[in-house]
Tab-separated table of C-alpha atoms and ligand atoms in Angstrom:
chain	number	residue	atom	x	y	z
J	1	UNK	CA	0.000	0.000	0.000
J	2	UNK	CA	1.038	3.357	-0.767
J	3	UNK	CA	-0.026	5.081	2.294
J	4	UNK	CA	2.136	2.261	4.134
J	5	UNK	CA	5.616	3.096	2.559
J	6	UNK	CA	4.845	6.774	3.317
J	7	UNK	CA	4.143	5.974	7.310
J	8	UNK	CA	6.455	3.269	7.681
J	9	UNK	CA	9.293	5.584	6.558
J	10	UNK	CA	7.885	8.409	8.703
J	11	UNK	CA	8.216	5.873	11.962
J	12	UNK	CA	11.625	4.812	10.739
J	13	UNK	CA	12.370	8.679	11.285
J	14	UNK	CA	11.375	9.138	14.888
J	15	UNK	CA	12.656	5.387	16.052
J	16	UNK	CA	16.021	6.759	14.595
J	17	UNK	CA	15.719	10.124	16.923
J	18	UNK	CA	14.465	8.011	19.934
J	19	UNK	CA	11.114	9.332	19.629
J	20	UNK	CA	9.467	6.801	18.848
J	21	UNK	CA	6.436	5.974	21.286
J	22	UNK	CA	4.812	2.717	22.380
J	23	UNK	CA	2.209	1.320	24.322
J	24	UNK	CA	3.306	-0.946	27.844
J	25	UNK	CA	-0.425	-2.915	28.583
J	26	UNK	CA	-0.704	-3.305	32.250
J	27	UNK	CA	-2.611	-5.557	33.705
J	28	UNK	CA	-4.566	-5.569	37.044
J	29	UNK	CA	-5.953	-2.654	38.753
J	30	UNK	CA	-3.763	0.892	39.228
J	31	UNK	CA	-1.989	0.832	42.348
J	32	UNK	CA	1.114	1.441	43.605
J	33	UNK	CA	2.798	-1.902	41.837
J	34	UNK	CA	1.293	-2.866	38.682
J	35	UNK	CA	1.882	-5.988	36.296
J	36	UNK	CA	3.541	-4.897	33.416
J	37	UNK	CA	4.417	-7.375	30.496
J	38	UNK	CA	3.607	-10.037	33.646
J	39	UNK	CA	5.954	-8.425	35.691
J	40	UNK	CA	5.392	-6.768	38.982
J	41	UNK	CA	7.029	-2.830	39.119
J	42	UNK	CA	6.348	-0.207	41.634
J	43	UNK	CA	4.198	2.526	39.760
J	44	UNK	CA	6.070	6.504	39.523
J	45	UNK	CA	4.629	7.504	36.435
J	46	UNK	CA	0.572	7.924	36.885
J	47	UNK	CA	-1.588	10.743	38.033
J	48	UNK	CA	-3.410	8.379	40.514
J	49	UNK	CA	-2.170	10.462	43.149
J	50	UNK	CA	-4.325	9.317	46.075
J	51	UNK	CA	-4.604	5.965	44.965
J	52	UNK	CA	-8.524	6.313	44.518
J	53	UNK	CA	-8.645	4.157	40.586
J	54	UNK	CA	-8.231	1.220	42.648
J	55	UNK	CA	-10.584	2.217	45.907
J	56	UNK	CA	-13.440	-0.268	46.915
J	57	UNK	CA	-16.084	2.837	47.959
J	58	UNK	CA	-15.522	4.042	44.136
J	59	UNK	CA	-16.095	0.693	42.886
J	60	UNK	CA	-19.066	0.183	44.855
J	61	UNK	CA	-20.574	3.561	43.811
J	62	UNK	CA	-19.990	2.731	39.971
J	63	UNK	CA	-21.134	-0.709	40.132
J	64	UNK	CA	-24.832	0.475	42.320
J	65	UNK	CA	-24.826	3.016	39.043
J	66	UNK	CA	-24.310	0.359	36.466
J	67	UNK	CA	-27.245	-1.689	38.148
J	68	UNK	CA	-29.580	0.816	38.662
J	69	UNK	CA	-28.985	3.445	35.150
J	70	UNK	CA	-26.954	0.951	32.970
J	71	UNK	CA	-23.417	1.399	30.878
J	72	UNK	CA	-24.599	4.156	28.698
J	73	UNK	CA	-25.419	7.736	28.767
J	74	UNK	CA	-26.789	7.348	24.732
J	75	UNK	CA	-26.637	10.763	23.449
J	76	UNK	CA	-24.999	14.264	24.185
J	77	UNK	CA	-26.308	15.971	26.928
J	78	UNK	CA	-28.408	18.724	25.553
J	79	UNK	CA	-30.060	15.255	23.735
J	80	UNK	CA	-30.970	13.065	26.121
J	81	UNK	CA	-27.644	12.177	27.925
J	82	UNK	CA	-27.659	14.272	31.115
J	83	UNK	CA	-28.862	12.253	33.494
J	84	UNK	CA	-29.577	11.932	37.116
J	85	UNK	CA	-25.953	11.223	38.198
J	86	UNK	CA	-24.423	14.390	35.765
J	87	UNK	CA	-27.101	16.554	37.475
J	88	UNK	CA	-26.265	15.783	40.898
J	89	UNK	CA	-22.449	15.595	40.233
J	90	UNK	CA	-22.468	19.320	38.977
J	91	UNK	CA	-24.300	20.338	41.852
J	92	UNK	CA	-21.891	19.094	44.187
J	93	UNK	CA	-18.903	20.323	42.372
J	94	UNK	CA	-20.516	23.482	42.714
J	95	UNK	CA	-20.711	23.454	46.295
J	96	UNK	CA	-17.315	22.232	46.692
J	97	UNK	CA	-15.190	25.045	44.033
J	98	UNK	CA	-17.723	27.481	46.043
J	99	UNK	CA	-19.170	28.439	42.333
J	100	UNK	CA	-22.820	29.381	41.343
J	101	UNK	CA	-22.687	26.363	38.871
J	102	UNK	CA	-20.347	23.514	36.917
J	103	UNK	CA	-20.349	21.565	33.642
J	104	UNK	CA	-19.213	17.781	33.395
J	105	UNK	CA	-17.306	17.041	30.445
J	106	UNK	CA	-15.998	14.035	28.733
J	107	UNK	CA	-12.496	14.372	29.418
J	108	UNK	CA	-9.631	17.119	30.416
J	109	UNK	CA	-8.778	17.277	26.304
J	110	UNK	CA	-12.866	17.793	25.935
J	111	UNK	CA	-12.931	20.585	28.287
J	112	UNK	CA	-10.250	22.235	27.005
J	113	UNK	CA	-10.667	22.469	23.140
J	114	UNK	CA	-14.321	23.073	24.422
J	115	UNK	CA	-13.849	26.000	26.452
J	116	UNK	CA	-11.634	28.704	24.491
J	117	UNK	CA	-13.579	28.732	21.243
J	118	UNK	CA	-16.742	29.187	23.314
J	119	UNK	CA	-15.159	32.404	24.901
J	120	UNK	CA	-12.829	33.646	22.584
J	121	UNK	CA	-13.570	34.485	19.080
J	122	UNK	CA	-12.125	36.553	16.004
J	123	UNK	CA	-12.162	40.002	17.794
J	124	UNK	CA	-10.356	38.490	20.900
J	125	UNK	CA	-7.079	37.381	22.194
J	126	UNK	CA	-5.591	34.491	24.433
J	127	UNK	CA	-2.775	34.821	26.619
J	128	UNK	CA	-1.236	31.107	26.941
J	129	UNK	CA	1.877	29.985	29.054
J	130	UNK	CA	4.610	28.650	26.744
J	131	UNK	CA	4.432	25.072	29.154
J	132	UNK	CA	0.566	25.063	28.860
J	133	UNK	CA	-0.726	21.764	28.427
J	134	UNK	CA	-1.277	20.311	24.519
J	135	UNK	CA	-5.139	20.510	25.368
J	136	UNK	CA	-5.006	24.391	25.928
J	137	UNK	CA	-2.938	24.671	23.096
J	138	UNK	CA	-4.876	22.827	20.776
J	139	UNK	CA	-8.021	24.667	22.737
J	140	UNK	CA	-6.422	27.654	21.059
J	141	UNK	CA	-5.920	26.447	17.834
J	142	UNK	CA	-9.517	25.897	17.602
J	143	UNK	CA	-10.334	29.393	18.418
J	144	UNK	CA	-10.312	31.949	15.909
J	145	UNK	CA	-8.641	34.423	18.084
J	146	UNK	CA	-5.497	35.745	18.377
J	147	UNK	CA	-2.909	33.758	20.282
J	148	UNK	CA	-0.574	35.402	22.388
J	149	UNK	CA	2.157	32.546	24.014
J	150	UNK	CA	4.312	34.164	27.022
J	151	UNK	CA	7.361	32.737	28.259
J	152	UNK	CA	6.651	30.326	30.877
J	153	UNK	CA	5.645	31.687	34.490
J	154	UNK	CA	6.728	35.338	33.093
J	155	UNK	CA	4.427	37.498	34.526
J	156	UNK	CA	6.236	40.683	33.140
J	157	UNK	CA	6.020	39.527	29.724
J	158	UNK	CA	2.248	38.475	30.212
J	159	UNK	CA	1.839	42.474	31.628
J	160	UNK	CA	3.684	43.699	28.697
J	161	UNK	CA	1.132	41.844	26.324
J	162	UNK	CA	-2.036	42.318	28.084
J	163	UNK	CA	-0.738	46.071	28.043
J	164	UNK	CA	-0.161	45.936	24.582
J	165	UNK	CA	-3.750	44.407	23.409
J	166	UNK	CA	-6.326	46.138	22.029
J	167	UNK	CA	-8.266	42.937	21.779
J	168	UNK	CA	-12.668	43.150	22.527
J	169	UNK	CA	-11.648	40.284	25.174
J	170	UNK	CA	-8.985	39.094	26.721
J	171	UNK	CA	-8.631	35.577	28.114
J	172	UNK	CA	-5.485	34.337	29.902
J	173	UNK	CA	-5.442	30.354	30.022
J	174	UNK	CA	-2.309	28.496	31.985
J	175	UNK	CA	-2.238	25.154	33.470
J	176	UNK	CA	-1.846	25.816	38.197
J	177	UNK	CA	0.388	22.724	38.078
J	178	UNK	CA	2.584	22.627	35.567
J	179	UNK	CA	2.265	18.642	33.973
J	180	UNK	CA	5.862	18.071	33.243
J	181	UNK	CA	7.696	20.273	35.644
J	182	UNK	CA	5.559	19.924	38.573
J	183	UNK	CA	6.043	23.958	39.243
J	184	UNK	CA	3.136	25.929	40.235
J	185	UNK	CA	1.456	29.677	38.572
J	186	UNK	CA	1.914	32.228	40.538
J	187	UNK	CA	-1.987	32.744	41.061
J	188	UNK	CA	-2.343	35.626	43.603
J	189	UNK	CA	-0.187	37.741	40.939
J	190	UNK	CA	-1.784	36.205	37.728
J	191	UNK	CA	-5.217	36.807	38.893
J	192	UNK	CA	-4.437	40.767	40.044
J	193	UNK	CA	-2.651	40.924	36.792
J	194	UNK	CA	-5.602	39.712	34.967
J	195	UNK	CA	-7.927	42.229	37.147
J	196	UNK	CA	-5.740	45.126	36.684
J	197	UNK	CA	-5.776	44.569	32.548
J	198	UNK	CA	-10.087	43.842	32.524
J	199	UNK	CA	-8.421	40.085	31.562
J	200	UNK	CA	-10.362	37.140	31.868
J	201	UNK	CA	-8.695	33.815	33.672
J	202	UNK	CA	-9.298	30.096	33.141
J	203	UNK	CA	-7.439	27.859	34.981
J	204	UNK	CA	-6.694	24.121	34.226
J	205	UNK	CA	-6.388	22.596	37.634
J	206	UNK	CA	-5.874	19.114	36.223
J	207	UNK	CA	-2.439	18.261	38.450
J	208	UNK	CA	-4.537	20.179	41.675
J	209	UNK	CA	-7.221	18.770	41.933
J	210	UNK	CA	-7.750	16.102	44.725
J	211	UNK	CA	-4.182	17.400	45.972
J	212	UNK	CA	-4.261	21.487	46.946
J	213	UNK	CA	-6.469	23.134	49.214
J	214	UNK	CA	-7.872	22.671	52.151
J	215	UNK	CA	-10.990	20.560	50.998
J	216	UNK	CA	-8.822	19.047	47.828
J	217	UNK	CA	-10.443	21.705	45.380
J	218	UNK	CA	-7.289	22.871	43.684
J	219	UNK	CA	-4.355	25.634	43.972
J	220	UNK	CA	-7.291	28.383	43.733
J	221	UNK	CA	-8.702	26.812	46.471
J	222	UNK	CA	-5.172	27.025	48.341
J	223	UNK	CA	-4.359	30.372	47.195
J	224	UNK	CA	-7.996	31.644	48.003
J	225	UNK	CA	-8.000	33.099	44.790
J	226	UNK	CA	-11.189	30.851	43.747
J	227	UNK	CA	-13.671	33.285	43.138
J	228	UNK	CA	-11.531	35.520	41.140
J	229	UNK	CA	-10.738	33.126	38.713
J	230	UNK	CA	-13.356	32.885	35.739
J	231	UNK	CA	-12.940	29.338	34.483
J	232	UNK	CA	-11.830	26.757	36.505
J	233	UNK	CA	-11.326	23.461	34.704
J	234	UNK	CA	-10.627	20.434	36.788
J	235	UNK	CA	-10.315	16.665	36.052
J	236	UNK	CA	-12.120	13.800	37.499
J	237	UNK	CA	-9.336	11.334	35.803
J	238	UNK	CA	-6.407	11.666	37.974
J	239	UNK	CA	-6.453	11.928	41.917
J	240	UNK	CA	-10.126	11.498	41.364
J	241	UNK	CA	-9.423	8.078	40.433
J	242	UNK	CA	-11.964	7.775	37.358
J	243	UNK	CA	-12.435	9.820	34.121
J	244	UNK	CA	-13.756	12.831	33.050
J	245	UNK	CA	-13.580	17.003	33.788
J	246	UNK	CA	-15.692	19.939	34.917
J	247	UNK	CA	-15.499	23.297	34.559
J	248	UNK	CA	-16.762	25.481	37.291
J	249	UNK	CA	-17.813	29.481	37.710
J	250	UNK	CA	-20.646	31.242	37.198
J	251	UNK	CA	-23.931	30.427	36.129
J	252	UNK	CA	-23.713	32.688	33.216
J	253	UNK	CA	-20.412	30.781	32.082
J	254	UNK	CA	-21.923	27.490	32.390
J	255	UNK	CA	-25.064	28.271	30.193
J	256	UNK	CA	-22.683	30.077	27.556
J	257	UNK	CA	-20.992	26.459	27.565
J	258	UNK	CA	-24.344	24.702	27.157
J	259	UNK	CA	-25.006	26.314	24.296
J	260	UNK	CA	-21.682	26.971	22.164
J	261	UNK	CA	-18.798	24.530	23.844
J	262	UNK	CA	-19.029	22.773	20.421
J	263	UNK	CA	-16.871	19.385	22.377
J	264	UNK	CA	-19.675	19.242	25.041
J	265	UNK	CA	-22.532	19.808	22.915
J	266	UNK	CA	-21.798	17.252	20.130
J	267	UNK	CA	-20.433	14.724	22.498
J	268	UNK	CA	-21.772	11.916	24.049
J	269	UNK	CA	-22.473	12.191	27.998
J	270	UNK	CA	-20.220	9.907	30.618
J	271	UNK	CA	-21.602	6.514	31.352
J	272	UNK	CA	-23.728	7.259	34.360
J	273	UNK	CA	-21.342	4.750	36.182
J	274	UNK	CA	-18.162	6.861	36.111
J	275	UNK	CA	-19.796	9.487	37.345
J	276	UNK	CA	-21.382	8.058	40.501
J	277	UNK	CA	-17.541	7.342	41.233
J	278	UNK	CA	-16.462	10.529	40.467
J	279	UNK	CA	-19.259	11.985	43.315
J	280	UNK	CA	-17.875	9.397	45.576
J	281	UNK	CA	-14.001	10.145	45.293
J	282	UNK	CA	-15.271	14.141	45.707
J	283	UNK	CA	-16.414	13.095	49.078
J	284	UNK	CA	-13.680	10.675	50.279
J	285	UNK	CA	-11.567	14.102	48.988
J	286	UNK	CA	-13.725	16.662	50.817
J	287	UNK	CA	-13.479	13.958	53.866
J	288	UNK	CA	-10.069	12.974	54.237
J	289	UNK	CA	-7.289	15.043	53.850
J	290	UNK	CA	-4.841	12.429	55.275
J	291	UNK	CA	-4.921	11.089	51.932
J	292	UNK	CA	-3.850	14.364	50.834
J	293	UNK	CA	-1.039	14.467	53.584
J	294	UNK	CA	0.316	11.145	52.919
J	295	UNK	CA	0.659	11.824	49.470
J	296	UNK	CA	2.842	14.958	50.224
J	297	UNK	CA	4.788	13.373	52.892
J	298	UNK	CA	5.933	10.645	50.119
J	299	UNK	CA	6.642	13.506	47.746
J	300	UNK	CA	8.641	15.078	50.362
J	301	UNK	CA	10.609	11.881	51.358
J	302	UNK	CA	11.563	11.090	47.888
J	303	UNK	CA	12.308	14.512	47.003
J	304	UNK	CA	14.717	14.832	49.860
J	305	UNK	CA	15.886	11.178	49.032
J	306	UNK	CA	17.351	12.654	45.510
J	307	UNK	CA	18.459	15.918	46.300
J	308	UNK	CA	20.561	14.132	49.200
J	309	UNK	CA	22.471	11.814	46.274
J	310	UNK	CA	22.753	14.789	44.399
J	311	UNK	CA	20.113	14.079	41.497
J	312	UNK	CA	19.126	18.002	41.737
J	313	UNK	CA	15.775	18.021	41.753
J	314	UNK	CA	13.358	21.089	41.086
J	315	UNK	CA	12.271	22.663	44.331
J	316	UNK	CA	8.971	20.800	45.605
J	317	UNK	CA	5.828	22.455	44.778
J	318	UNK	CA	3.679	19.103	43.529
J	319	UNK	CA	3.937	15.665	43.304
J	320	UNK	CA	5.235	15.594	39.868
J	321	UNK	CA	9.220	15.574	40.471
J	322	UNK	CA	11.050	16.037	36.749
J	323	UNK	CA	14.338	14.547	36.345
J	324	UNK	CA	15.988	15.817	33.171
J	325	UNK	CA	18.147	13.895	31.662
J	326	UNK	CA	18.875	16.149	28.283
J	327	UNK	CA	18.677	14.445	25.404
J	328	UNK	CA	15.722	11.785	24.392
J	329	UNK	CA	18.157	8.309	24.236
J	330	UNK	CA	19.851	9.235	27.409
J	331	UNK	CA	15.995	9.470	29.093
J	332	UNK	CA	15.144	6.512	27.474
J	333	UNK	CA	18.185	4.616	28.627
J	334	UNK	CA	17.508	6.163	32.521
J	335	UNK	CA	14.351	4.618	32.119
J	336	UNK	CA	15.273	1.065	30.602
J	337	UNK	CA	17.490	1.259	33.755
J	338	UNK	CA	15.120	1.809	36.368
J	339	UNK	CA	12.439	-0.617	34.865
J	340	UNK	CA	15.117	-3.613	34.906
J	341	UNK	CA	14.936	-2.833	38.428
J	342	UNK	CA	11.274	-2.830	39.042
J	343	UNK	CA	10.402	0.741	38.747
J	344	UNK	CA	8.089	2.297	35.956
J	345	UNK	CA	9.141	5.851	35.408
J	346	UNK	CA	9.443	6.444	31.586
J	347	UNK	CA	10.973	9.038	29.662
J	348	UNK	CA	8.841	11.841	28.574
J	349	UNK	CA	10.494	13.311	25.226
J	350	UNK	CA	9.915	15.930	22.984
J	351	UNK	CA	7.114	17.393	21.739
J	352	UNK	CA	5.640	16.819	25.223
J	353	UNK	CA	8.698	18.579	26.513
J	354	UNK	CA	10.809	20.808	24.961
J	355	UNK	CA	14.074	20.006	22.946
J	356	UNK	CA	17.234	18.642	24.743
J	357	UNK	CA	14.705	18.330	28.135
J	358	UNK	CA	13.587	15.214	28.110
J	359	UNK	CA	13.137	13.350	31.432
J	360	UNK	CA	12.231	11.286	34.070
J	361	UNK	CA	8.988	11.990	35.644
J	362	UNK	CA	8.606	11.142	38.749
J	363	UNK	CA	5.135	10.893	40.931
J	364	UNK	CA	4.947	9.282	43.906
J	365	UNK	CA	1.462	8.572	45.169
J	366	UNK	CA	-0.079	8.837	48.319
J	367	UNK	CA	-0.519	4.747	48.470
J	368	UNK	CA	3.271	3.708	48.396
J	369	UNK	CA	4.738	3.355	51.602
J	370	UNK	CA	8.192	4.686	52.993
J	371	UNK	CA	10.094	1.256	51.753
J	372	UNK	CA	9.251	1.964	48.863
J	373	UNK	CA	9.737	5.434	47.975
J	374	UNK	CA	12.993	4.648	49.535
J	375	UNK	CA	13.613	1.515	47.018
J	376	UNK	CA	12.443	3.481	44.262
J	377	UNK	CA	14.760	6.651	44.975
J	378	UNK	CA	18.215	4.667	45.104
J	379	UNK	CA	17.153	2.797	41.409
J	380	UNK	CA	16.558	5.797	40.226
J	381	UNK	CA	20.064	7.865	41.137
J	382	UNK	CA	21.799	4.408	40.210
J	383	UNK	CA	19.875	4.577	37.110
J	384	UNK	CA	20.803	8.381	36.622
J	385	UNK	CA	24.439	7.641	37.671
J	386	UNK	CA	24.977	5.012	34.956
J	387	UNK	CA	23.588	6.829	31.987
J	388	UNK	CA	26.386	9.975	32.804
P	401	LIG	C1	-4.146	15.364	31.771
P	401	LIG	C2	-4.320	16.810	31.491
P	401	LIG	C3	-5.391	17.275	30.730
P	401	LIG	C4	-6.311	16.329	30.018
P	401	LIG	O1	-7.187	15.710	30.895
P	401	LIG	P1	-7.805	14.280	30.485
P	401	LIG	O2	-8.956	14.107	31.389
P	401	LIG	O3	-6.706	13.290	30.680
P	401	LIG	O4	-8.204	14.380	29.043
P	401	LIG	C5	-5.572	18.624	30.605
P	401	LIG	N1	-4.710	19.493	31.179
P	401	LIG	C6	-3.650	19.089	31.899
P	401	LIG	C7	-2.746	20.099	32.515
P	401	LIG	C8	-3.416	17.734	32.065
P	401	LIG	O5	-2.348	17.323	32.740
């Protein structure tokens, strides 16, 4: 086939620049060891943080949904899709963000390239963080507005531009938690900033949620900068333990998303099922924050466990703990490394991370225990110290 010569020789290329991706199938539930290939490894590379994908209450709450409302949702919301559960899931995120109302989406992706087109259009401009996740990116890609990318965490530069704009409407989008670095946005400043420009903000709490704030809701929550912020995107697929997104804010926001978020509206709903686990890991969240404190205390331990050998970590400020190795082969070969030895850490390479950055990252979850965040550290600096 003709098509097959073409994309055969295209793979060729980006196995020859060690960027070539593949898929490891692990079996089992997600927990802190997983079966990969057969093989039992201690998990550092998911966004489980809390350890809820693999909690009995959330199975229990998606299993009473499948009995009681079945496996499908069978049409977009505005259809007939939005059922009980979606109702009664929005209204609690609601109450917990503290916002008039909230939207469930499909996924973080959906939310994303959902949101910005509905708010920003051809006499308007985006401000985007140069380490935004691809989802805001491609969010902006989709609007027809102008796209303004600032250099990453640069508040000056995002001042400069917002000064500059003459723009109907001005949005500013960043990730709190940065994905791949783990470093946080400066939120009291971004949102003044925003205020002091007329700027709108939407924040995509995917890394926060279920692991800032006081009742889990996210760095806004933390930062107390919650009701300042316009959009505020979170995701019910990592410390939430299950799948999906919401966006929460006003009530005028969510019926402006109702009507033109084109990914929500032409969509098909959630399965009622993940939902009804999604409303019980938001309580076991709001209820427990020694799940929350565990998890830190293990980020803490094994962030102090590299620094120590000399691995040079990024200061703390998440659970997501980057270890750049430079170039994508040397990653790769950090990672072969530390998998021989039972841990599963792999190498995140360009385009997810820029050019000659590619790295380890490293997220402990809340679910390991001490011996094992201890294991884990010294396989990874004798992983590191090998590959130099
Ligand atoms: C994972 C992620 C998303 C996408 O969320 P999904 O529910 O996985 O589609 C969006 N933004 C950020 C920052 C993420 O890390």
């Amino acid at each position: 086939m003709l098509a097959d010569v073409a994309l055969a020789s295209e793979l060729r290329a980006l196995e020859e620049h060690s960027l070539r991706r593949v898929r490891r199938t692990v079996g089992g539930a997600q927990g802190p060891e997983v079966l990969v290939n057969g093989r039992r490894v201690l998990c550092f590379a998911s966004n489980n943080y809390l350890g809820l994908a693999d909690d009995e209450r959330l199975r229990r709450a998606a299993i009473d949904a499948l009995e009681s409302s079945g496996t499908g949702s069978g049409a977009s919301p505005l259809v007939s899709g939005h059922m009980a559960e979606h109702e009664a899931l929005e209204r609690e995120i609601a109450a917990w963000l503290g916002c008039e109302a909230a939207l469930v989406f499909g996924s973080g992706y959906h939310a994303n390239v959902a949101v910005i087109p509905a708010l920003a259009g051809a006499e308007d401009e985006v401000f985007s963080d140069a380490l935004n996740h691809a989802s805001l990116i491609d969010g902006c890609r989709l609007a027809r507005a102008r796209v303004t990318v600032f250099p990453h965490r640069d508040l000056g530069a995002l001042e400069r531009a917002l000064g500059a704009s003459r723009a109907r409407r001005k949005l500013v989008v960043c990730d709190s938690i940065f994905s791949m670095d783990g470093d946080a946005m400066p939120l009291a400043e971004l949102v003044a900033l925003a205020e002091r420009h007329g700027a709108w903000t939407m924040l995509d709490e995917a890394h926060a949620t279920g692991v800032f704030g006081a009742s889990g809701a996210g760095l806004a929550e933390a930062e107390g900068v919650g009701e300042r912020v316009t959009v505020r995107m979170g995701t019910l697929g990592k410390a939430l333990g299950g799948y999906g997104a919401f966006v929460a804010g006003s009530r005028d926001l969510i019926e402006t998303l109702v009507n033109r978020a084109r990914a929500y509206v032409f969509s098909t709903a959630l399965p009622p099922s993940i939902v009804a686990a999604a409303r019980a890991a938001i309580a076991i969240v709001r209820a427990e924050p020694e799940l929350r404190e565990r998890l830190w205390r293990n980020a803490r331990r094994m962030h102090a466990a590299l620094a120590a050998a000399g691995l040079d970590p990024a200061p703390l400020a998440s659970p997501i703990l980057p270890l750049v190795a430079g170039e994508s082969r040397a990653a790769l070969r950090v990672a072969a490394h530390a998998f021989e030895r039972g841990i599963l850490a792999p190498a995140i390479r360009p385009p997810t991370v820029p050019a000659g950055t590619a790295r380890l990252r490293v997220t402990p979850m809340a679910t390991h225990d001490g011996e094992q965040i201890d294991r884990a550290a010294a396989v990874l600096v004798e992983a590191f110290r090998r590959a130099r």
